[in-house]
Structure formats: C-alpha cells, structure tokens
Coordinates of C-alpha atoms in Angstrom, one line a residue:
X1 CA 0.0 0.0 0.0
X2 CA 3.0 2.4 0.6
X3 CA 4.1 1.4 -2.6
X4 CA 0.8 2.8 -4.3
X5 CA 1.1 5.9 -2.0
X6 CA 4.4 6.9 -3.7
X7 CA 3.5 5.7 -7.0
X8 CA 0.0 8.4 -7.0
X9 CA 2.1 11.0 -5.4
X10 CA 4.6 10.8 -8.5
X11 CA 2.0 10.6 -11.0
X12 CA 0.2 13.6 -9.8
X13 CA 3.8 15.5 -9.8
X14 CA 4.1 14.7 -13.5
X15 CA 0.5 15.3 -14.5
X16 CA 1.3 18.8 -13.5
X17 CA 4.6 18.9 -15.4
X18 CA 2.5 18.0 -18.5
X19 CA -0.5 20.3 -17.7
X20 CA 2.3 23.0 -17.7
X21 CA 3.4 21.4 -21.1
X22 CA 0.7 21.1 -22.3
X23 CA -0.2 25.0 -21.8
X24 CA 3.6 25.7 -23.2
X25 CA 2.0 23.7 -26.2
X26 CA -0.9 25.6 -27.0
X27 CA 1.2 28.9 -27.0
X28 CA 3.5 27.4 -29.6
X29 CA 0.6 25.9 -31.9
X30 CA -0.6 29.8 -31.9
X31 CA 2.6 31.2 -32.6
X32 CA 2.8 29.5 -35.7
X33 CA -1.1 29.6 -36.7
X34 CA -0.8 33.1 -38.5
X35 CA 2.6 33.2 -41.0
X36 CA 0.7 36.0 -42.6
X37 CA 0.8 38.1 -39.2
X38 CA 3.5 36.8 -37.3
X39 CA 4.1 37.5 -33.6
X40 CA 6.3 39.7 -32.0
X41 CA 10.2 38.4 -31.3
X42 CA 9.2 38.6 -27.7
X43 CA 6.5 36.2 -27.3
X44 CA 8.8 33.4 -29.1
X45 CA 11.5 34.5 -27.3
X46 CA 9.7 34.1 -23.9
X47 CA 8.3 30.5 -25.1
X48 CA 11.6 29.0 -25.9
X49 CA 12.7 30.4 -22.5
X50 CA 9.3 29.0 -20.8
X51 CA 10.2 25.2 -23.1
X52 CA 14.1 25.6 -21.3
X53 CA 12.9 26.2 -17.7
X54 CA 10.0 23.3 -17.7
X55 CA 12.5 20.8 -18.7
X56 CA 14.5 19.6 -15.6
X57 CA 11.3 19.7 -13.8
X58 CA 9.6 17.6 -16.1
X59 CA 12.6 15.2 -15.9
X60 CA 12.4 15.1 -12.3
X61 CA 8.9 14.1 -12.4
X62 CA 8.9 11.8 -15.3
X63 CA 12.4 9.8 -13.7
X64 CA 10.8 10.3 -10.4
X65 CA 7.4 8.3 -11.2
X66 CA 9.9 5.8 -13.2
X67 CA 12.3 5.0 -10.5
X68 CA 8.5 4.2 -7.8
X69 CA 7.8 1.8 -10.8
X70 CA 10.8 -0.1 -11.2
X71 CA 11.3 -0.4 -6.9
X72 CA 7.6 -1.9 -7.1
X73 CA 8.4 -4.1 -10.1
X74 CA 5.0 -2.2 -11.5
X75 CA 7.6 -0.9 -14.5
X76 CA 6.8 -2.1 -18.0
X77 CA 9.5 -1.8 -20.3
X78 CA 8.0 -3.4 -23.7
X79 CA 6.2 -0.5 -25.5
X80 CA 3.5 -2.6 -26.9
X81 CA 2.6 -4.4 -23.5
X82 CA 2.7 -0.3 -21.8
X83 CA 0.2 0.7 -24.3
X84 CA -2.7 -2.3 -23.3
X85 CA -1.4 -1.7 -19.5
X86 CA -1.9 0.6 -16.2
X87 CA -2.6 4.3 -17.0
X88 CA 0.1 5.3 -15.0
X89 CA 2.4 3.2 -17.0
X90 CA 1.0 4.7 -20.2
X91 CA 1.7 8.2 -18.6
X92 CA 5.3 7.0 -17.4
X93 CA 6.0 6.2 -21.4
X94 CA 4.6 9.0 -23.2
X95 CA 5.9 11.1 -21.0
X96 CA 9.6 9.4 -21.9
X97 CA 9.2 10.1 -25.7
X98 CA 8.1 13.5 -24.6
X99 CA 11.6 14.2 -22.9
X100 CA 13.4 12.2 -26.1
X101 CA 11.7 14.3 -28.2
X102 CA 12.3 17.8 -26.5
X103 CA 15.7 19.2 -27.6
X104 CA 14.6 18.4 -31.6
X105 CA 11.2 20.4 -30.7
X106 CA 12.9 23.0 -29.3
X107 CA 15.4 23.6 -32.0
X108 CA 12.5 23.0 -34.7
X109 CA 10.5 25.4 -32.5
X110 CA 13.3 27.7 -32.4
X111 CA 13.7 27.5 -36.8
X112 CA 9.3 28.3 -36.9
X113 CA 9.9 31.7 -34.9
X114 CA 13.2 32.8 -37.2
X115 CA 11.3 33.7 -40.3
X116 CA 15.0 33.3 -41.7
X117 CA 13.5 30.1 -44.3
X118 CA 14.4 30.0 -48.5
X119 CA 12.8 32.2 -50.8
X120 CA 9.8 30.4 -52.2
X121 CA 12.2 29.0 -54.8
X122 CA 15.7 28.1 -53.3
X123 CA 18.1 28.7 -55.6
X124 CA 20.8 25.4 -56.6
X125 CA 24.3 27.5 -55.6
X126 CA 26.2 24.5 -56.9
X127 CA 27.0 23.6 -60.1
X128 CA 27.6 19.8 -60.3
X129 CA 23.9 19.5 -58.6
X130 CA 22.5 22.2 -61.6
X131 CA 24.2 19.5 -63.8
X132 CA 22.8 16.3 -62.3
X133 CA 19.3 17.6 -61.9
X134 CA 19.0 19.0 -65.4
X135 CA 20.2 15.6 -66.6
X136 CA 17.9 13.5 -64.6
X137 CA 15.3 16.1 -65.4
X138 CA 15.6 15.9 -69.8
X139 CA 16.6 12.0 -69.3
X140 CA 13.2 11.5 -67.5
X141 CA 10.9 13.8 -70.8
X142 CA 12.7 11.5 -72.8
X143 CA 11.5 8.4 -71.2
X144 CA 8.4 10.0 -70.8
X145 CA 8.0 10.4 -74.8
X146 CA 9.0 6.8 -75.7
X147 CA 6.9 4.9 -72.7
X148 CA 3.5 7.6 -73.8
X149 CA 4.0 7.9 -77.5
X150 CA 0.0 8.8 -78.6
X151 CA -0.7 10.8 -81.7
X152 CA -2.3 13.9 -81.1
X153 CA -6.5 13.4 -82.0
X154 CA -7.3 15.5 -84.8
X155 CA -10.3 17.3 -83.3
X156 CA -8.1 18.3 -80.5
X157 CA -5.8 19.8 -83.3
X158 CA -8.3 21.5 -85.0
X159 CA -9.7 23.1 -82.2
X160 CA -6.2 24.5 -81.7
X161 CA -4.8 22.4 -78.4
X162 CA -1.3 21.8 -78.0
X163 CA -0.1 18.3 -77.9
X164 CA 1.0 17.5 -74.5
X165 CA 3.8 19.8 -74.0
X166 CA 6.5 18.7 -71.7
X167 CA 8.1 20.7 -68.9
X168 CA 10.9 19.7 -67.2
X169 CA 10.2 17.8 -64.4
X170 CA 12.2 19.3 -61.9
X171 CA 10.8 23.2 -62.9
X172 CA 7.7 21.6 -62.2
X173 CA 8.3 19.9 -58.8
X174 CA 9.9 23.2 -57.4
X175 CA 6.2 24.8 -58.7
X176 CA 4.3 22.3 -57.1
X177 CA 6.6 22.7 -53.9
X178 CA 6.3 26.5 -53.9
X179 CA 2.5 26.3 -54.4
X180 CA 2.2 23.9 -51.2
X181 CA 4.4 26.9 -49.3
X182 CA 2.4 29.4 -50.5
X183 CA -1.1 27.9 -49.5
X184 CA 1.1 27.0 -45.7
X185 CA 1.9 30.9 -45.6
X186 CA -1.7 31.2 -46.1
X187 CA -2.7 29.1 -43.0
X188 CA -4.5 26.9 -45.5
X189 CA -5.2 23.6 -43.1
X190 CA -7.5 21.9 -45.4
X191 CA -6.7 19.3 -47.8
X192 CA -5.5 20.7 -51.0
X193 CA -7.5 20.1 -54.0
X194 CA -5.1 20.8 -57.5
X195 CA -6.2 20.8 -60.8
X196 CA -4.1 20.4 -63.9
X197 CA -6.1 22.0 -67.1
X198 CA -4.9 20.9 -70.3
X199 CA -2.9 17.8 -68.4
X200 CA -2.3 15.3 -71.2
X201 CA -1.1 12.2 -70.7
X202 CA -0.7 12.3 -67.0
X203 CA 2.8 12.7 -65.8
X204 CA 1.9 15.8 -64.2
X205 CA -0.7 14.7 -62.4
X206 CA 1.4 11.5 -61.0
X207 CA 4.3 14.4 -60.2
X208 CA 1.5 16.4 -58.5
X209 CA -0.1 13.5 -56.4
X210 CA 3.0 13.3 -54.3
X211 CA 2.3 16.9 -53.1
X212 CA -1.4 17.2 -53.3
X213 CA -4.1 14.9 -51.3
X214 CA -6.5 15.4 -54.4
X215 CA -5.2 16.3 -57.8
X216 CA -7.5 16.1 -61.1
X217 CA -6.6 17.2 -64.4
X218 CA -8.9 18.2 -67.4
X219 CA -7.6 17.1 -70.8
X220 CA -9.7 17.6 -74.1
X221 CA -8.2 14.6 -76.5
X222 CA -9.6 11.8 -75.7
X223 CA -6.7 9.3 -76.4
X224 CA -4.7 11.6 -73.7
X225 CA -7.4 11.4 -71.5
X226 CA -7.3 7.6 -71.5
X227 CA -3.9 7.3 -71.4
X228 CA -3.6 9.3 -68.6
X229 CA -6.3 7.1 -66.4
X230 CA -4.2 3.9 -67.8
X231 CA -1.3 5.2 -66.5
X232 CA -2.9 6.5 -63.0
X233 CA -5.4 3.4 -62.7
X234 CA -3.2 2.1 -59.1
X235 CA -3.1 2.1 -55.0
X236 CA -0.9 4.6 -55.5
X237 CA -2.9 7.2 -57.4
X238 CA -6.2 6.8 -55.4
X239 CA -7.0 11.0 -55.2
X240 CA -5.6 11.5 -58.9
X241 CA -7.3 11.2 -62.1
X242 CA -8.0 12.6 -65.7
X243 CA -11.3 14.5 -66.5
X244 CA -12.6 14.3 -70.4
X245 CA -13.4 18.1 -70.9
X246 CA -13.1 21.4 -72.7
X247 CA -11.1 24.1 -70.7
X248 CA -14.1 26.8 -72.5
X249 CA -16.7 24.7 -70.9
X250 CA -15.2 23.3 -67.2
X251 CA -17.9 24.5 -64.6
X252 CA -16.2 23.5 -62.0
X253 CA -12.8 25.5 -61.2
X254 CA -14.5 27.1 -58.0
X255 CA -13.8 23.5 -56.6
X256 CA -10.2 24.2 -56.6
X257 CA -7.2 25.8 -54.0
X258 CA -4.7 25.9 -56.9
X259 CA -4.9 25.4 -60.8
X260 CA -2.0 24.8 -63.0
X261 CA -2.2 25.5 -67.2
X262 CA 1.0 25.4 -69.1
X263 CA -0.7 27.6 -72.3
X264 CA -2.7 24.5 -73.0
X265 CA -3.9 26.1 -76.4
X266 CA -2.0 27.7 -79.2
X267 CA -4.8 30.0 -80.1
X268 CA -4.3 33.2 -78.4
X269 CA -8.0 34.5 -78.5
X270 CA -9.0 31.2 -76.9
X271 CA -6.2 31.1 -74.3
X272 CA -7.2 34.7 -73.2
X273 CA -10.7 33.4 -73.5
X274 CA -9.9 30.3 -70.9
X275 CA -7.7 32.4 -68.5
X276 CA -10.5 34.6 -67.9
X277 CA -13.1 31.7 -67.3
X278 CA -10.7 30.4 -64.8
X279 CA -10.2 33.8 -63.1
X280 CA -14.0 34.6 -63.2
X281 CA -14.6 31.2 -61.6
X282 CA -11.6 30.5 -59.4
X283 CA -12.5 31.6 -55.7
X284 CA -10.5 34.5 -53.9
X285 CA -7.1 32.8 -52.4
X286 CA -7.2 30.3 -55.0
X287 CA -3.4 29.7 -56.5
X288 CA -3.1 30.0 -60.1
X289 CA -0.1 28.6 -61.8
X290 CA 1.0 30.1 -65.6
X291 CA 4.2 29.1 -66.2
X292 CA 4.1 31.5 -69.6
X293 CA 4.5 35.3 -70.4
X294 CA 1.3 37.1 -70.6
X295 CA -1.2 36.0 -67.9
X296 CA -0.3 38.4 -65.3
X297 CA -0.5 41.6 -68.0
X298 CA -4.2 40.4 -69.3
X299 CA -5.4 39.6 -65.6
X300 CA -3.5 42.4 -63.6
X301 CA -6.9 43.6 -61.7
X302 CA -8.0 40.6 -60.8
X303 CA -4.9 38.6 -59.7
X304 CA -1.7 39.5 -57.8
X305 CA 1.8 38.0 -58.3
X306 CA 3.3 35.6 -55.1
X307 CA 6.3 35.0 -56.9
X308 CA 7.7 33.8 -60.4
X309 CA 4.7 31.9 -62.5
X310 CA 2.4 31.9 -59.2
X311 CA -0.5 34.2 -59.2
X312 CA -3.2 34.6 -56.2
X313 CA -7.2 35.4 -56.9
X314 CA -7.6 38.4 -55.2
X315 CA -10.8 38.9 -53.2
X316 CA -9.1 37.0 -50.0
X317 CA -8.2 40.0 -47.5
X318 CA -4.3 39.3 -48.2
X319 CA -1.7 39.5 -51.8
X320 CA 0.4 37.8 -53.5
X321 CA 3.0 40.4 -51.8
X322 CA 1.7 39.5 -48.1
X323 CA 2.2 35.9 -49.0
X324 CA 5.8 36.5 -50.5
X325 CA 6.7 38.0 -47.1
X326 CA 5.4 35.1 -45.1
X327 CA 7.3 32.3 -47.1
X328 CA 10.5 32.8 -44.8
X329 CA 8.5 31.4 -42.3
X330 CA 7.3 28.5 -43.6
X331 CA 9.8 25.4 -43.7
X332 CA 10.7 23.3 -47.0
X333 CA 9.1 19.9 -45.1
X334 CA 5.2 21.3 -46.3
X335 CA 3.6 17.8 -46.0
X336 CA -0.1 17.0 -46.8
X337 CA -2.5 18.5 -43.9
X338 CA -3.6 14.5 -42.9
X339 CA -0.7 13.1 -42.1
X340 CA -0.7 11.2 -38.9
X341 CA 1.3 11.7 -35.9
X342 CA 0.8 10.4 -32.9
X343 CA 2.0 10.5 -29.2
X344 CA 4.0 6.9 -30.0
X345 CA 6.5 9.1 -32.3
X346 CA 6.7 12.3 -30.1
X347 CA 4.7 12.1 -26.7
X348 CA 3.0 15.0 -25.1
X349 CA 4.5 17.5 -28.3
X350 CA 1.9 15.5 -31.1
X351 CA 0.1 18.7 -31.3
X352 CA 3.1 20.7 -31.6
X353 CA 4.2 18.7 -34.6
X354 CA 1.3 18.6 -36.5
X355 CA 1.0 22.2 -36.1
X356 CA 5.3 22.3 -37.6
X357 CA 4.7 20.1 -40.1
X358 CA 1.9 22.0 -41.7
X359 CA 3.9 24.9 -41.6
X360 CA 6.9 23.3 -43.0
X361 CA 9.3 22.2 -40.4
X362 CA 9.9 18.5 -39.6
X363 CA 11.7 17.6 -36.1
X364 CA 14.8 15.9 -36.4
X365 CA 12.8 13.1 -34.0
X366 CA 10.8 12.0 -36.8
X367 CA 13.6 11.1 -38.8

C-alpha cells in the first residue's frame, strides 16, 4: 500500500509537469497559426525560454514516477505491453518520448519563430547538382515520350490544343513545392484540391499527387485522357485522375485551391478566352499557376503575383506580396495537412508537430 502511496504522489507530480506542457504547447501551436501576421520576437523569445525552464522539472517528475515503478516491479519496459497496460504506466512512457523528443522540438521550434527560411524557390548554388538535376530532369521527358508515345486526336488539333507539352520535371516539382508553401503561408489547413487544365497524358498529375491529397486534371483529347487514367489506374494514385473536358466549358474551377495550365492552347484568343473563365470562376485565395508570359498583363486587376509563374485570386483579405513575405517562415518539409502523428513518435508535443509540419518544419525526432 505504501508502494501505491508513492506511486500516485509521483503521477500527480508529472501530470502537473505535462498540464504545464501542455499550456507551453498551446502557446506554440498559436505562434505559428498566423505566417501572414506573425508575432512579436518577444513572445517566441519568452516561449523557448518558458520550453528551457520546464524541462528539468519535467525530468524530475517523469524519472521520479519511473524510479516508484521499477522499486515496485509495477515498470513495464515493452512499449506494446505499456500501451494495453496501467494508466500510469502509459503516462510514465509518453511522457519518456516526450523528454526524447524535447531538444529536436525546441530547435525545430526555435527555426518556426526565425522567419529566416528559403525564398519560395531556393536557388541550386552548386554547379555539379544544376548539372545532375538537369540531366535527370531531360533524361526523365525523354522516357516520358518513348513509354506515352500517342498521336495527337485531330479534333483536339483543330480546335487549336497543343499536344502535350513537356516541362521539365524538376521546374515543375519546385512549382508544385512553392505552391504547397504558399497555401502554408496562407494558413490553409485543409486538404489541398489541384487541378491540372490541359494535363495530357498524366505525368503531371502523377508528379502532383506526391504533393497534393487530391489532384484532377482536365484534358480535351480523348486518347490523352485515356492514357492518362491507364497510366494513373493504381493504389498509389487513389486521389488522382484525368477528367474528359473542354477548358471553355469546365464549370467546375470554384472547386479548386490551386490550378496549373501550361498555355494549353496555341490560339491566343481562346487562351485569353480560358484564362479569364478560370479567373472569373476561381475563388478569392485560390493559387493560379501560368508558367508563360502574358497571364499576369491580361489579368492584372483581378490577380496578384506571389512569386515567379504563381499568381493569387484576389478577393481573399491578403496579396500575393503579403504571401511572398510570409514564405520565410514556412519550412521546405510542407507535407499534406492529414498526415498522422501520434503521441508513439513524439509524446506530449503531437500537437506541436502537427502544427510544424503544416507549416513546414519537420523535427529531427521524426527522422
């Protein structure tokens, strides 16, 4: 019964410790929930020093409650038998990883607060790497080509489409990666939804779907079209797919956070004519992606440049400037909003690096 005594006195030590955490916690998660109006150097200033004074205590309790479990021989030392055991062995544990996990949430912490982070396109400062990745980049169009060869359908010539132009793959990527930052800037926390209009044969869309949880891409030639779903028809690919449709008559780009078209048409009264169905429709914040010279000068009052081919729908209560300042602060990690952490990886800080990751930053505990 003494044994139990000490036991409960410990665990009510540390479930102080982690209320304290826990409060610590909820300060950080709102530090980093407005990139677009960040907080004074102060506040983070005063949380990182709040994070270094809780942590000896925390030890303390967390060692303290272990050391009245191992003298009872209460302690459980396989993680999957803590997990189905005693609460107080559950607390012990997470509490552990918690401590484990502290110095990397810290530092990572630490990074959030800087604002010091890449422009939204970091530049390659090395040579030999330009060199590798254009090679890798023109070596993977060219498989591309042989692997997809489909003739162009003549309606889809007439009617003055391109055939599916390619675009360097790694151009693209760093889009698609500066996009996802952009929409993190944003404090977007919802899934993104991407669409691709005029995607061909569907290597963009296969690129895209390791960024984006839903990407769809319109396409107007039927033998692209099928070859695209062919190609995207696995486990893999279960968000992504190829739409049969005419960029004129898509109804549905309100459905969309950011929309990608590589001057699908070679007709320049019908590309103007497109551009300005997708402005019309696209909702304020929406990202719009025109990788060609042009867009911006026809659509000046109704979009504003974030930076390079990346334009915002105006009508949000923010710019494309505003975003372009909050990029610093957003890490180059950006992984999809619904991926799972849980208090196994990183105890008590789960919240905490949810809240990192969608801004970027990824703890070097989850490595």
């Amino acid at each position: 019964m003494d044994n139990d005594r000490k036991i409960a006195a410990k665990l009510a030590l540390l479930d102080g410790e982690i209320e304290k955490l826990a409060a610590l916690i909820d300060r950080a998660v709102a530090l980093i929930a407005t990139p677009l109006n960040p907080p004074p150097a102060a506040e983070g200033a005063a949380l990182l020093g709040d994070i270094d004074a809780l942590e000896s205590p925390f030890r303390r309790a967390t060692r303290g409650l272990e050391f009245e479990l191992r003298r009872s021989g209460n302690f459980i030392a396989s993680p999957s038998a803590v997990h189905s055991g005693p609460l107080v062995n559950r607390v012990q544990h997470i509490s552990r990883r918690s401590l484990r996990a502290w110095n990397a949430l810290r530092a990572c912490m630490a990074r959030a607060l800087a604002g010091d982070e890449a422009e939204i396109y970091p530049s390659w400062l090395q040579d030999m790497a330009d060199t590798q990745v254009d090679a890798l980049a023109r070596a993977f169009v060219l498989v591309d080509q042989i692997l997809n060869a489909v003739d162009q359908d003549d309606a889809a010539a007439a009617f003055g489409a391109y055939r599916d132009i390619p675009m360097l793959p790694h151009l693209y990527m760093a889009m698609m990666h500066g996009a996802m930052r952009a929409k993190a800037a944003a404090a977007h926390e919802k899934p993104l939804r991407y669409l691709d209009v005029g995607s061909g044969r569907g290597t963009t869309l296969l690129m895209a779907a390791r960024f984006f949880p839903l990407v769809h891409g319109i396409e107007f030639d039927p033998g692209f079209h099928e070859r695209a779903n062919r190609l995207l028809n696995t486990e893999y690919t279960l968000n992504c797919r190829s739409i049969l449709a005419n960029a004129l008559e898509f109804e549905d780009y309100d459905e969309y956070d950011i929309i990608y078209f590589y001057k699908p048409m070679s007709d320049i009264d019908l590309l103007a004519e497109m551009e300005a169905r997708i402005v019309e429709q696209a909702r304020p914040g929406t990202l719009l992606i025109a990788p060609y010279l042009g867009f911006f000068d026809r659509h000046e009052a109704a979009v504003s440049k974030v930076d390079w081919h990346i334009y915002l729908r105006n009508g949000a209560g923010y710019s494309g400037k505003d975003i372009r300042k909050a990029i610093p602060r957003i890490g180059p990690f950006v992984r999809h909003p619904d991926t799972a952490i849980s208090s196994k990886v990183c105890g008590h800080w789960a919240p905490l690096v949810r809240a990192l990751s969608a801004r970027g930053f990824r703890p070097a505990t989850l490595e």
